[in-house]
GROMACS .gro file of C-alpha atoms in nm:
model
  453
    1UNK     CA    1  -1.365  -2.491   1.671
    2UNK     CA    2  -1.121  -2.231   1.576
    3UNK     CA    3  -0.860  -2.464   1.435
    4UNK     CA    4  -1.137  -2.702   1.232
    5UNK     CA    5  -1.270  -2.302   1.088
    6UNK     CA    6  -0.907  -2.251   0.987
    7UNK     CA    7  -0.821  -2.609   0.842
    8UNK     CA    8  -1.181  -2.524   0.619
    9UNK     CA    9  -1.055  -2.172   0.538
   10UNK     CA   10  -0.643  -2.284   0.432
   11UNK     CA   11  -0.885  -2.607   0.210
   12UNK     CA   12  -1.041  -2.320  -0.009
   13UNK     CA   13  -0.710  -2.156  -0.066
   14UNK     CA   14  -0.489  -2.505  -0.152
   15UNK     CA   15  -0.778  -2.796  -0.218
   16UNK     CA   16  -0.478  -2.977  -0.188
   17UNK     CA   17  -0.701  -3.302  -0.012
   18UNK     CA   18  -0.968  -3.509  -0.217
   19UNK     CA   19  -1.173  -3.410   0.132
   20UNK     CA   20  -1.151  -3.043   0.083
   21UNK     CA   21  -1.364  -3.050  -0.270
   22UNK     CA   22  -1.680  -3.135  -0.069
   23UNK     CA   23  -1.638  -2.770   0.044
   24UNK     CA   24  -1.740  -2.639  -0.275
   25UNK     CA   25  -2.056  -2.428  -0.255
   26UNK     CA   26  -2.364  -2.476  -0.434
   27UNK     CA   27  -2.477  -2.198  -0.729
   28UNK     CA   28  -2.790  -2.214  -0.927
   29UNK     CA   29  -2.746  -2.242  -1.335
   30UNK     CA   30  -2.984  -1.943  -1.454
   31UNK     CA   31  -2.981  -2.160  -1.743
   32UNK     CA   32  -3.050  -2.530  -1.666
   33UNK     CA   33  -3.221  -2.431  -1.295
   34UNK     CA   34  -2.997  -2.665  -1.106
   35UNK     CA   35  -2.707  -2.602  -0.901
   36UNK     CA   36  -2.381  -2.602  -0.989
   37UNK     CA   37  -2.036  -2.637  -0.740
   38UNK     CA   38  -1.830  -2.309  -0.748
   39UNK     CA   39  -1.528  -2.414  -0.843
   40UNK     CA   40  -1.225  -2.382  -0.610
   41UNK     CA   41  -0.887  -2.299  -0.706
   42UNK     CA   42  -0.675  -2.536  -0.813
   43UNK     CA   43  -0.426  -2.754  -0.601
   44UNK     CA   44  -0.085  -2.640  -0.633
   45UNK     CA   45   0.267  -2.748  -0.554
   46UNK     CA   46   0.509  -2.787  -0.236
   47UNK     CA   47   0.704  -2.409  -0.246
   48UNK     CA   48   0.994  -2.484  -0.483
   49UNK     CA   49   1.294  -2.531  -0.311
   50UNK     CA   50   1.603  -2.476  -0.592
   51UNK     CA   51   1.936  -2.516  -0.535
   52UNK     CA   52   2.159  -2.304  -0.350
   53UNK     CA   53   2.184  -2.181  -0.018
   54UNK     CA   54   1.967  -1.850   0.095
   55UNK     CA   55   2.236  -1.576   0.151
   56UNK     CA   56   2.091  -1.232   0.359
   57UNK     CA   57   2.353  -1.101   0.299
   58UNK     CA   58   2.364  -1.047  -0.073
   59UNK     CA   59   1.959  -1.058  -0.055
   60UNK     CA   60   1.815  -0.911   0.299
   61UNK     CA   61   1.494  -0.840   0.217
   62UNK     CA   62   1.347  -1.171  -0.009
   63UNK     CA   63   1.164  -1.098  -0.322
   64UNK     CA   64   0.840  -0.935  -0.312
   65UNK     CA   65   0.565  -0.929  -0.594
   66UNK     CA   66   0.329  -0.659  -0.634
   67UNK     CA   67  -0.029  -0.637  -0.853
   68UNK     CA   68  -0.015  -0.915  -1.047
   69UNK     CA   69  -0.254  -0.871  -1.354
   70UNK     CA   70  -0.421  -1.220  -1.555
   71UNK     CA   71  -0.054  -1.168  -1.734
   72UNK     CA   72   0.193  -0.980  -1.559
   73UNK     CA   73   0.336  -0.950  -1.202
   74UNK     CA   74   0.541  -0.660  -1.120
   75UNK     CA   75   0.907  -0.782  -0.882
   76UNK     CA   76   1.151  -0.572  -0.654
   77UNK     CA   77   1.457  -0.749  -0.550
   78UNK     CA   78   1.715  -0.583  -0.267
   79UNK     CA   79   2.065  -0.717  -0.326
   80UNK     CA   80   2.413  -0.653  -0.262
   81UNK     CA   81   2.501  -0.789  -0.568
   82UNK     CA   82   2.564  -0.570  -0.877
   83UNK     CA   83   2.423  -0.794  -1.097
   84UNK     CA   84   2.192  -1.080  -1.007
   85UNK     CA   85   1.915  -1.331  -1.252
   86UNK     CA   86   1.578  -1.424  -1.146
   87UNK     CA   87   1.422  -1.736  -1.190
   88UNK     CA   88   1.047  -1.801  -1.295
   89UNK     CA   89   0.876  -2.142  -1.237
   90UNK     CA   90   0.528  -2.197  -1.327
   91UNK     CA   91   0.298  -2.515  -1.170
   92UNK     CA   92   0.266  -2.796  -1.432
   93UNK     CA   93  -0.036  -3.025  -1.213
   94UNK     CA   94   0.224  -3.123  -0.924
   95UNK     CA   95   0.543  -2.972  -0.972
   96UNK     CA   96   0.738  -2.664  -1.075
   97UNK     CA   97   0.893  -2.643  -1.445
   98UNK     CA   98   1.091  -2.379  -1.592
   99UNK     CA   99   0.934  -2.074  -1.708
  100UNK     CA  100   1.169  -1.811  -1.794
  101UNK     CA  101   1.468  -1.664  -1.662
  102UNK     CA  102   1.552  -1.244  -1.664
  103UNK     CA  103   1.972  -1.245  -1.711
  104UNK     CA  104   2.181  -1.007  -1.607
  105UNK     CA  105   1.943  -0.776  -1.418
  106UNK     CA  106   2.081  -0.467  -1.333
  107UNK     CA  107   2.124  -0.364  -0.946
  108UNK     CA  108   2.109   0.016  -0.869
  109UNK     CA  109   2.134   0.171  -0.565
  110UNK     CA  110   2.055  -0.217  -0.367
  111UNK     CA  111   1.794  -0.251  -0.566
  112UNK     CA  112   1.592  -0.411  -0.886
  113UNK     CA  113   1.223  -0.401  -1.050
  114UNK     CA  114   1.126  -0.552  -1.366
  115UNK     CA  115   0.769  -0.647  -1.483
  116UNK     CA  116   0.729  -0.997  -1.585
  117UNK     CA  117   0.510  -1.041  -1.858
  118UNK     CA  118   0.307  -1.286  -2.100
  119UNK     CA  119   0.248  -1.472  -1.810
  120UNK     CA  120  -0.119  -1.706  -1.854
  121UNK     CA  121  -0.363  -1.615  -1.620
  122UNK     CA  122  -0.497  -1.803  -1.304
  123UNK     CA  123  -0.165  -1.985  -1.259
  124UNK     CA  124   0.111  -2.019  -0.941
  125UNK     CA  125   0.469  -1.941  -1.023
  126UNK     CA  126   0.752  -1.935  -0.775
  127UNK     CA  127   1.008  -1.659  -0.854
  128UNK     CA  128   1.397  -1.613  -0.666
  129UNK     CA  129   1.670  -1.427  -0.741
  130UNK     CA  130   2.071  -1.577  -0.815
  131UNK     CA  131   2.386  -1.403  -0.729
  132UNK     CA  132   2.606  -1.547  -1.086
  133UNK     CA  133   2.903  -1.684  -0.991
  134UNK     CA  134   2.818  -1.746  -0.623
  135UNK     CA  135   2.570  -2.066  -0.437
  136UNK     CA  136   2.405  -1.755  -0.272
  137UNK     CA  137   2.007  -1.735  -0.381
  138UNK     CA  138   1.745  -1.493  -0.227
  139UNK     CA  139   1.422  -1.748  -0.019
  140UNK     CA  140   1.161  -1.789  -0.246
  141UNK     CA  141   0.842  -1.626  -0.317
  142UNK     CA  142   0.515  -1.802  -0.408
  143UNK     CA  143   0.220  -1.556  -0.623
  144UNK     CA  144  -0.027  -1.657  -0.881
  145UNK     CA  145  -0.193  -1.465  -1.159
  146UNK     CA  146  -0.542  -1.301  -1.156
  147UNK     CA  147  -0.840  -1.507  -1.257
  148UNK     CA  148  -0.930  -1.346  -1.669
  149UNK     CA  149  -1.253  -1.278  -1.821
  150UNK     CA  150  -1.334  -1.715  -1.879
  151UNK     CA  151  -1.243  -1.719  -1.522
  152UNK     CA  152  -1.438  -1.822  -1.210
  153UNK     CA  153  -1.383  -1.976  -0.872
  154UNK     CA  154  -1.369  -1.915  -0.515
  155UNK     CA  155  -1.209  -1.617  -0.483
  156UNK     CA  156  -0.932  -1.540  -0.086
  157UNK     CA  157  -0.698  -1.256  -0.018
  158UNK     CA  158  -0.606  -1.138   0.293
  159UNK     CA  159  -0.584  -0.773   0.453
  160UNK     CA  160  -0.472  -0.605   0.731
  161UNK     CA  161  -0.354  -0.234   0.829
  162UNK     CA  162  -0.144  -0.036   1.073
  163UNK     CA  163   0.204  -0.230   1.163
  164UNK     CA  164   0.298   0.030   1.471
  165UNK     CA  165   0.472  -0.254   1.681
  166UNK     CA  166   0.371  -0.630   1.830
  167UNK     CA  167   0.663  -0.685   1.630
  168UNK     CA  168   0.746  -0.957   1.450
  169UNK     CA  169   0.383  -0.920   1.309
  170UNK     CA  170   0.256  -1.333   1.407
  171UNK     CA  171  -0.079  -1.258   1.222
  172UNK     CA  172   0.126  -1.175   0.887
  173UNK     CA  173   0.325  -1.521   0.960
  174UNK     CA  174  -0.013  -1.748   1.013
  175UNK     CA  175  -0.233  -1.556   0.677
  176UNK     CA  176   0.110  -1.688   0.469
  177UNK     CA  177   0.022  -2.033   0.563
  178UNK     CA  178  -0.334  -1.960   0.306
  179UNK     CA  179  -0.104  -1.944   0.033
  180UNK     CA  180  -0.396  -1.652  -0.074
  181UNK     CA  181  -0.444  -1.501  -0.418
  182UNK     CA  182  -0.316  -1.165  -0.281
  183UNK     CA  183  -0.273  -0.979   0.044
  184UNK     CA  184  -0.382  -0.597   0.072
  185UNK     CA  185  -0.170  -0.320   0.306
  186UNK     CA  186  -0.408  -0.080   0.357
  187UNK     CA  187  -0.194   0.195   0.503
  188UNK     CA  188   0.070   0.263   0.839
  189UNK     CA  189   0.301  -0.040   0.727
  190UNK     CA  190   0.516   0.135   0.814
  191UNK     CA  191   0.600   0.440   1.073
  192UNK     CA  192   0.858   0.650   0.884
  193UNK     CA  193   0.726   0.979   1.082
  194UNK     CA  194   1.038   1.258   1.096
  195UNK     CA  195   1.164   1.097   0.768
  196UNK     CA  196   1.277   1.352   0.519
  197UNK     CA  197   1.550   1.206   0.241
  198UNK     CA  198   1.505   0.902   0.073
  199UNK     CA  199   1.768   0.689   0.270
  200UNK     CA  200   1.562   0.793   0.603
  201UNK     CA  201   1.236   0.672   0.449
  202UNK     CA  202   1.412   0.291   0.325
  203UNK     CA  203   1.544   0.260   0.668
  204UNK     CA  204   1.226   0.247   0.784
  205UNK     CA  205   1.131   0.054   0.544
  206UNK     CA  206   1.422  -0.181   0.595
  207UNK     CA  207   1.307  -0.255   0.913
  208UNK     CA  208   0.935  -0.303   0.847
  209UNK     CA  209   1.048  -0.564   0.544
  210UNK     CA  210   1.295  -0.746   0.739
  211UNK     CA  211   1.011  -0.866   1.013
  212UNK     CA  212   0.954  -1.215   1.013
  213UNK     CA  213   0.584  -1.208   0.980
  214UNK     CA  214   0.677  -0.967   0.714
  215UNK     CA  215   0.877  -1.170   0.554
  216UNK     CA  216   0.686  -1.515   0.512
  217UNK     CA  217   0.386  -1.299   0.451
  218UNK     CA  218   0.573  -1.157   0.090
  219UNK     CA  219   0.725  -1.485   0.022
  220UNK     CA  220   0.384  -1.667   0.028
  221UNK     CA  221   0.162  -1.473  -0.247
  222UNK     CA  222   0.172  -1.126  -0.410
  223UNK     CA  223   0.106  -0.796  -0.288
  224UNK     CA  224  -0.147  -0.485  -0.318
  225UNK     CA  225  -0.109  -0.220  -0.076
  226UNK     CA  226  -0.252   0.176  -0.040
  227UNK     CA  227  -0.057   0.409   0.259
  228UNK     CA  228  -0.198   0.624   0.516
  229UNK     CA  229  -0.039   0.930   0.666
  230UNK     CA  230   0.279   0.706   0.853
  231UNK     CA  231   0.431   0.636   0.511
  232UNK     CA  232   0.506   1.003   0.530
  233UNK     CA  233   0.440   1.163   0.852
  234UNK     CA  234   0.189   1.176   1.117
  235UNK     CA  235  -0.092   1.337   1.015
  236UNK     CA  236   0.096   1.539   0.786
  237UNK     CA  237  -0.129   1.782   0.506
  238UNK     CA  238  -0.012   1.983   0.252
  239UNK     CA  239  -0.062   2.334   0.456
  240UNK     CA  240   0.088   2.193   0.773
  241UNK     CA  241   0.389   1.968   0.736
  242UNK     CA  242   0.748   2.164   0.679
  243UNK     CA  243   0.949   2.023   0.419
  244UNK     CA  244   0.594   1.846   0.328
  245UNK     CA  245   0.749   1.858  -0.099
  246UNK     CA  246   1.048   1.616  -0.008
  247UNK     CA  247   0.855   1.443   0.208
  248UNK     CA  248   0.607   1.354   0.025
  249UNK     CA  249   0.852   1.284  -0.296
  250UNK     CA  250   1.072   1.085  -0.083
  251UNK     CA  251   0.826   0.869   0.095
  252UNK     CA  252   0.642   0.791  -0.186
  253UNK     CA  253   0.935   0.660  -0.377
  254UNK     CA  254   1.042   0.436  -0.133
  255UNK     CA  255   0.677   0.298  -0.063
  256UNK     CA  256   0.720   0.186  -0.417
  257UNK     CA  257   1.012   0.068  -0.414
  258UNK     CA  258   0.890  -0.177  -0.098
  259UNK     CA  259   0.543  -0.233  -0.230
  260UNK     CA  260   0.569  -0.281  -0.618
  261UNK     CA  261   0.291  -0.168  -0.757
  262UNK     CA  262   0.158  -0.025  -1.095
  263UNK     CA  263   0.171   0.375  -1.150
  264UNK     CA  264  -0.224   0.528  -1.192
  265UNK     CA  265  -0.279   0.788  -1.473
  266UNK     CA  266  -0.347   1.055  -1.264
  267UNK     CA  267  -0.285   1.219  -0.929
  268UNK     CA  268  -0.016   1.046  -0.705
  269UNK     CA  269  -0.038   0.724  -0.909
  270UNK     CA  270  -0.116   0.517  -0.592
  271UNK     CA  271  -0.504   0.523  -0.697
  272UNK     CA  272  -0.567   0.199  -0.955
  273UNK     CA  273  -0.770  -0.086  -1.050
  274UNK     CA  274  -0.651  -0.483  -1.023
  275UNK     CA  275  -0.885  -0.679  -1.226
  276UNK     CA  276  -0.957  -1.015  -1.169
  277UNK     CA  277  -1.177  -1.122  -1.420
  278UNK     CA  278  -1.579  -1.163  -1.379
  279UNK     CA  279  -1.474  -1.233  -1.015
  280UNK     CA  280  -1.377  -0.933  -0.886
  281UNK     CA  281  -1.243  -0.562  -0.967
  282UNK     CA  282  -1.029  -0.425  -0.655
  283UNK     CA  283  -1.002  -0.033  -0.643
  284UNK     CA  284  -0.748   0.068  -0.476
  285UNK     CA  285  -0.760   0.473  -0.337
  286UNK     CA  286  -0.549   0.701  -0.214
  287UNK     CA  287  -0.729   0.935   0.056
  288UNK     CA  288  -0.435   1.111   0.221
  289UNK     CA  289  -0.232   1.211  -0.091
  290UNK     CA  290  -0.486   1.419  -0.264
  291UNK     CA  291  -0.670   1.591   0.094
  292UNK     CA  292  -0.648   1.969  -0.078
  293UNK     CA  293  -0.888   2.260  -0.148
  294UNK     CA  294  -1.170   2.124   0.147
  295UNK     CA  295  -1.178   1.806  -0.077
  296UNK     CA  296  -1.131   1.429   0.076
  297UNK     CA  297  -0.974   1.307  -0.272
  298UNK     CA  298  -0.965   1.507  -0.612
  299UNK     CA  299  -1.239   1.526  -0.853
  300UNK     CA  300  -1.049   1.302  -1.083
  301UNK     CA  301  -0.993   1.033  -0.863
  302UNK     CA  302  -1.364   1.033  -0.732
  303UNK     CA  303  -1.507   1.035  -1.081
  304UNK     CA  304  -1.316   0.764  -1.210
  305UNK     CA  305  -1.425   0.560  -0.889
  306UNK     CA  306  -1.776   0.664  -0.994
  307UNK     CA  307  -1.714   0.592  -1.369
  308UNK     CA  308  -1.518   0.242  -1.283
  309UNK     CA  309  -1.774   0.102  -1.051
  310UNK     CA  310  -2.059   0.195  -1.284
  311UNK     CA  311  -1.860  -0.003  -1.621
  312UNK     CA  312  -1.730  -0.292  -1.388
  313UNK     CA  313  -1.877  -0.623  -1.450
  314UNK     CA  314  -1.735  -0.840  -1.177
  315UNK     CA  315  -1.935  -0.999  -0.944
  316UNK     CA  316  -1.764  -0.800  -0.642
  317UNK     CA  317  -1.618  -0.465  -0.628
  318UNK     CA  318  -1.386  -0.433  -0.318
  319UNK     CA  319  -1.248  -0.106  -0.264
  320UNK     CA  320  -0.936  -0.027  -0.037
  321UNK     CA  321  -0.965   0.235   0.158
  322UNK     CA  322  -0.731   0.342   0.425
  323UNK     CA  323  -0.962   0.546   0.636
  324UNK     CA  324  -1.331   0.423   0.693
  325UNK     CA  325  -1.591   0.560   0.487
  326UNK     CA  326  -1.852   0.473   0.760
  327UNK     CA  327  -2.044   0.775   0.989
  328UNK     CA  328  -1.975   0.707   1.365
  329UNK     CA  329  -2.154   1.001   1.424
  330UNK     CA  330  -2.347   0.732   1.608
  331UNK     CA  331  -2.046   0.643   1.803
  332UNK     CA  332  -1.780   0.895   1.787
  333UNK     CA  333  -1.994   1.209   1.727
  334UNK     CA  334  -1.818   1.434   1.447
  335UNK     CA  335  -1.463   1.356   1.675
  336UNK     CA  336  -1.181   1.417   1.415
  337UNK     CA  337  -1.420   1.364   1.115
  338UNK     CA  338  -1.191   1.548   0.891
  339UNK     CA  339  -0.955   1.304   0.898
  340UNK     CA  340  -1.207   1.025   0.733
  341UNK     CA  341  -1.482   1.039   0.442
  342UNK     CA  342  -1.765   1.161   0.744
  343UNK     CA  343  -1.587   1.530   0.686
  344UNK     CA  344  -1.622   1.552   0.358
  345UNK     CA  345  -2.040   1.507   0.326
  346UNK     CA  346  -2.064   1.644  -0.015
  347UNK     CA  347  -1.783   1.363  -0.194
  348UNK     CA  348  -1.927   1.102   0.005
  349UNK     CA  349  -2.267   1.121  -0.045
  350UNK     CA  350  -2.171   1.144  -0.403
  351UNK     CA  351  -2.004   0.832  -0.387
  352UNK     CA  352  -2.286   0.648  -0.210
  353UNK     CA  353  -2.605   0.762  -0.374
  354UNK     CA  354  -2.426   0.664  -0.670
  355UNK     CA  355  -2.368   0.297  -0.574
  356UNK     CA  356  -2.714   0.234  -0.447
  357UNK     CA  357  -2.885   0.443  -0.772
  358UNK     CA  358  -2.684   0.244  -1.002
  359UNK     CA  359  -2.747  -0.081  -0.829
  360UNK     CA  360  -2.414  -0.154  -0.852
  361UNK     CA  361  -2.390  -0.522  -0.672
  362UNK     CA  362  -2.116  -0.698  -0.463
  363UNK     CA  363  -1.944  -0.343  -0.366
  364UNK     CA  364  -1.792  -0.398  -0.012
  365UNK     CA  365  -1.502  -0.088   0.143
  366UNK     CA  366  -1.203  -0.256   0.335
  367UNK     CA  367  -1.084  -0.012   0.536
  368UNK     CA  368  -0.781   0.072   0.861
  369UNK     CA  369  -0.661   0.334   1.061
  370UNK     CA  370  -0.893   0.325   1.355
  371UNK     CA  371  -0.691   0.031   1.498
  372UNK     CA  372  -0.994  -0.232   1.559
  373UNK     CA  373  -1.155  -0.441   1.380
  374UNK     CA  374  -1.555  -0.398   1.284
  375UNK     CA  375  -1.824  -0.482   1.053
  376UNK     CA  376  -2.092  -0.196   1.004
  377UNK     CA  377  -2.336  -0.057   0.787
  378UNK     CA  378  -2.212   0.230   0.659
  379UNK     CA  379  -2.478   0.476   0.714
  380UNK     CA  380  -2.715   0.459   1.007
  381UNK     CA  381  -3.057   0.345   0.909
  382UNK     CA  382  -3.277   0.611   0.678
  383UNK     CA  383  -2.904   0.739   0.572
  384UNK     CA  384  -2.758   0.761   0.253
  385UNK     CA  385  -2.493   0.421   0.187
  386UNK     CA  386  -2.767   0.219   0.498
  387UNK     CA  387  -2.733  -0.048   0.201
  388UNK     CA  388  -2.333  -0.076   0.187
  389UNK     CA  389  -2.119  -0.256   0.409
  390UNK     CA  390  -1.757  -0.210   0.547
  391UNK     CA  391  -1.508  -0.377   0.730
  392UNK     CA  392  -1.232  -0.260   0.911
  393UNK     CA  393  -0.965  -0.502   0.934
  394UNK     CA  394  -0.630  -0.470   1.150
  395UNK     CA  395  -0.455  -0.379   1.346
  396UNK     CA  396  -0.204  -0.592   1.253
  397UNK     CA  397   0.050  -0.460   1.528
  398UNK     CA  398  -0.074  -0.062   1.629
  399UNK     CA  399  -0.175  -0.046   1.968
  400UNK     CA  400  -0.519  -0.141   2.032
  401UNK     CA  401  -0.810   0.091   2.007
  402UNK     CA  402  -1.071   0.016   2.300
  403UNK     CA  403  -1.384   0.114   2.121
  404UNK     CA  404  -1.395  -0.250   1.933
  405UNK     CA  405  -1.437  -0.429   2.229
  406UNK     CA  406  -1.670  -0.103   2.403
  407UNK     CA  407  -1.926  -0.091   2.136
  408UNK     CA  408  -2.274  -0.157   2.172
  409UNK     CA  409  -2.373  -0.299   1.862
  410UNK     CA  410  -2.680  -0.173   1.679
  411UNK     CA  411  -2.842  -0.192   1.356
  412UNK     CA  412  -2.576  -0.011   1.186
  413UNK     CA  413  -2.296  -0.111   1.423
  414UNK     CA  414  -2.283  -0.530   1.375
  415UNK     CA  415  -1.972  -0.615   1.569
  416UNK     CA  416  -1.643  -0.437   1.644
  417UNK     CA  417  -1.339  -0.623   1.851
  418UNK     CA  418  -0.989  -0.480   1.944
  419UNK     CA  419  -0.712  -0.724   1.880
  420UNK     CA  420  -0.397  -0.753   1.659
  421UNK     CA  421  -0.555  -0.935   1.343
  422UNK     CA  422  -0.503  -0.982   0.982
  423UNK     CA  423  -0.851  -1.085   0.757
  424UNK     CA  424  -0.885  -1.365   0.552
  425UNK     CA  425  -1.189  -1.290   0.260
  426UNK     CA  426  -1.311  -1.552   0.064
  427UNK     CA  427  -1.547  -1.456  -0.179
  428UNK     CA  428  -1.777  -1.661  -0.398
  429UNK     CA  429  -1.907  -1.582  -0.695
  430UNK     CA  430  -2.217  -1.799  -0.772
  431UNK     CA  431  -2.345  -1.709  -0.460
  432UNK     CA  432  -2.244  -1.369  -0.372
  433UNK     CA  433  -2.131  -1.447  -0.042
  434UNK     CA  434  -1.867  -1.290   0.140
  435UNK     CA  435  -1.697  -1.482   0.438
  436UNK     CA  436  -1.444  -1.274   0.669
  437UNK     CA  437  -1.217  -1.459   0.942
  438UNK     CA  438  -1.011  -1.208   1.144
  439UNK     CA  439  -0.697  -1.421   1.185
  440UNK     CA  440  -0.487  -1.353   1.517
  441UNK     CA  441  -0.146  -1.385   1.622
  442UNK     CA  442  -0.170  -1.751   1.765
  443UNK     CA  443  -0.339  -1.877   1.371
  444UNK     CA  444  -0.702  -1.924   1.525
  445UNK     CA  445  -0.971  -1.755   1.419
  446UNK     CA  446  -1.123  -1.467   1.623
  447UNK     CA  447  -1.423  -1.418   1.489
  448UNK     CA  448  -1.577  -1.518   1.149
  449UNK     CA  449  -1.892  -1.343   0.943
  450UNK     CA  450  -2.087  -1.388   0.673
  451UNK     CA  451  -2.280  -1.149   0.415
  452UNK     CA  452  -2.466  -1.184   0.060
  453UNK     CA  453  -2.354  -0.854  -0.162
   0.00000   0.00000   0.00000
């Protein structure tokens, strides 16, 4: 049963069989009154496979692609070459054309980033990087573009959190095989703790993007990621980590530089929205940078959650959240609750009443850290946020909490499992329906769920 649920799942991300359109899910037309297929995404090509051979040495790391917009895609490139061009090809029906090539990108310090822009939406491009004058090519990587505002389909990305070991990450290796509109890091990818200068920070990093499961995972779709306390220091603050300034500047710079990403207005820049059309909005917070003054996040960054979800008209509003936004004090008590949203009452009540006043519809919080997997209610019954769901997805290689597979579940408490895992989401649209399959290290499925937001 597992390995027909994960044949059905990889169908809704590649449709590449005349059998897998029967999967399409039935909507009703408010107005004709009959029912309509949500579309699926498009079939796209075999990886493109250029010429050349794949050197490591003049490109360890791959390519990755980070927060692609309906136009642009943002690309970091580690080379040993001083100078190096990268290729774009875009899907024309079943194969790969030309789409534009960057010359003589610059290489400082190992390393590259340009933005590539005037992209059209909704479409799959392959992207690698040439050494001139040499055979020697970086592997490929495979991303598309976000769905615009005429867009709408079935909707997959991945997520996972916390990559503290059960190295070479398998689960990362079987979620590349979905080919999946984008995969979200929610925080601890990597464990840079006693880092201080830059070069001790990217040799953590080094290691973390040099994993296999790592590695097919960035070469198979784009990138959207949010950190936790690891990318800097364990459990570090602001009052009680020494040398917490370079720390902070150092680690920071170098989670960039691994994750590309675009730079917020405000605050640490890590806080941001990827739009995908009428589909979905993804908000992505930052809820260890900004911990100061007895607050969770700043004002800023809360109010333009606030402000965003109220003006957002996508069907679903995910929001990435490192550290669950859920009250265990059902489960854990108030056990280390000021290291999650439960300490800080005041901003998260705020935050709640707010989505449920405002009727704000399709809102679901993917969150890590606690190192199992779980979907709950996140307030018990009677509670401000009883309405709102989360799920914790992950670990995808920390060691294994053993409250997910101790938990009785309740009314707020659905189901909670401990096991290495990465989460496949697919997400329609004319329905509202919300499908989760925690993926682990073997490819099956370990458990699957369903919800209407």
């Amino acid at each position: 049963m597992a390995q027909n649920r994960r044949v059905f799942l990889k169908s809704l991300a590649t449709v590449a069989a005349t059998s897998s359109l029967s999967c399409q899910t039935n909507t009703k037309s408010q107005d004709t009154g009959t029912f309509e297929a949500t579309p699926l995404r498009p079939p796209e090509p075999e990886i493109w496979s250029p010429a050349g051979e794949e050197d490591d040495e003049l490109f360890p790391l791959g390519v990755q692609v980070g927060d692609v917009s309906e136009d642009s895609a943002i690309v970091s490139v580690q080379s040993n070459a001083s100078v190096i061009e990268i290729r774009l090809m875009i899907a024309e029906d079943d194969v790969w054309a030309p789409f534009k090539s960057l010359l003589d990108v610059q290489v400082i310090g190992g390393f590259a980033q340009v933005v590539l822009s005037e992209l059209p939406p909704d479409v799959a491009f392959c992207v690698a990087a040439f050494a001139p004058q040499t055979t020697g090519r970086s592997s490929v990587t495979r991303f598309r573009t976000a769905i615009n505002s005429d867009g709408w389909r079935v909707f997959q990305f991945g997520v996972t959190s916390c990559l503290g070991g059960n190295l070479p990450w398998p689960n990362l290796s079987a979620v590349a095989e979905y080919h999946l509109d984008f995969f979200a890091f929610l925080g601890d990818s990597v464990y840079a703790d006693g880092s201080v200068s830059a070069e001790q920070y990217w040799a953590n990093w080094q290691r973390t993007l040099s994993q296999q499961g790592m590695r097919d995972l960035t070469s198979s779709t784009s990138v959207v990621a949010t950190w936790d306390d690891h990318e800097v220091d364990n459990n570090w603050s602001w009052n009680s980590t020494s040398q917490i300034n370079d720390k902070y500047a150092n680690g920071l710079a170098m989670f960039r530089r691994a994750f590309p990403q675009q730079y917020g207005s405000q605050g640490s820049g890590l806080w941001r929205k990827i739009s995908w059309g009428a589909v979905a909005d993804v908000f992505v917070l930052d809820c260890r940078g900004e911990r100061q003054s007895g607050q969770y996040i700043s004002d800023e960054q809360l109010l333009w959650l606030i402000e965003g979800l109220t003006e957002s008209t996508a069907r679903f509003k995910f929001i990435l959240n490192s550290v669950p936004i859920i009250d265990y004090t059902n489960l854990l008590g108030g056990n280390e609750a000021d290291d999650r949203w439960q300490g800080y009452p005041e901003q998260r009540s705020q935050l709640l009443g707010h989505i449920e006043n405002n009727g704000s519809e399709g809102v679901l919080f993917l969150s890590g850290d606690f190192h199992f997997a779980q979907h709950a209610r996140v307030s018990p019954p009677g509670e401000v946020g009883d309405t709102l769901f989360e799920v914790l997805c992950g670990p995808g290689g920390s060691f294994l909490n053993p409250i997910g597979d101790l938990a009785v579940e309740t009314e707020q408490f659905l189901w909670s499992m401990s096991a290495w895992n990465s989460a496949v989401i697919t997400a329609d649209p004319g329905t509202g329906e919300v499908h989760v399959a925690f993926i682990g290290d073997d490819g099956g499925s370990l458990h699957e769920l369903s919800m209407m937001l």
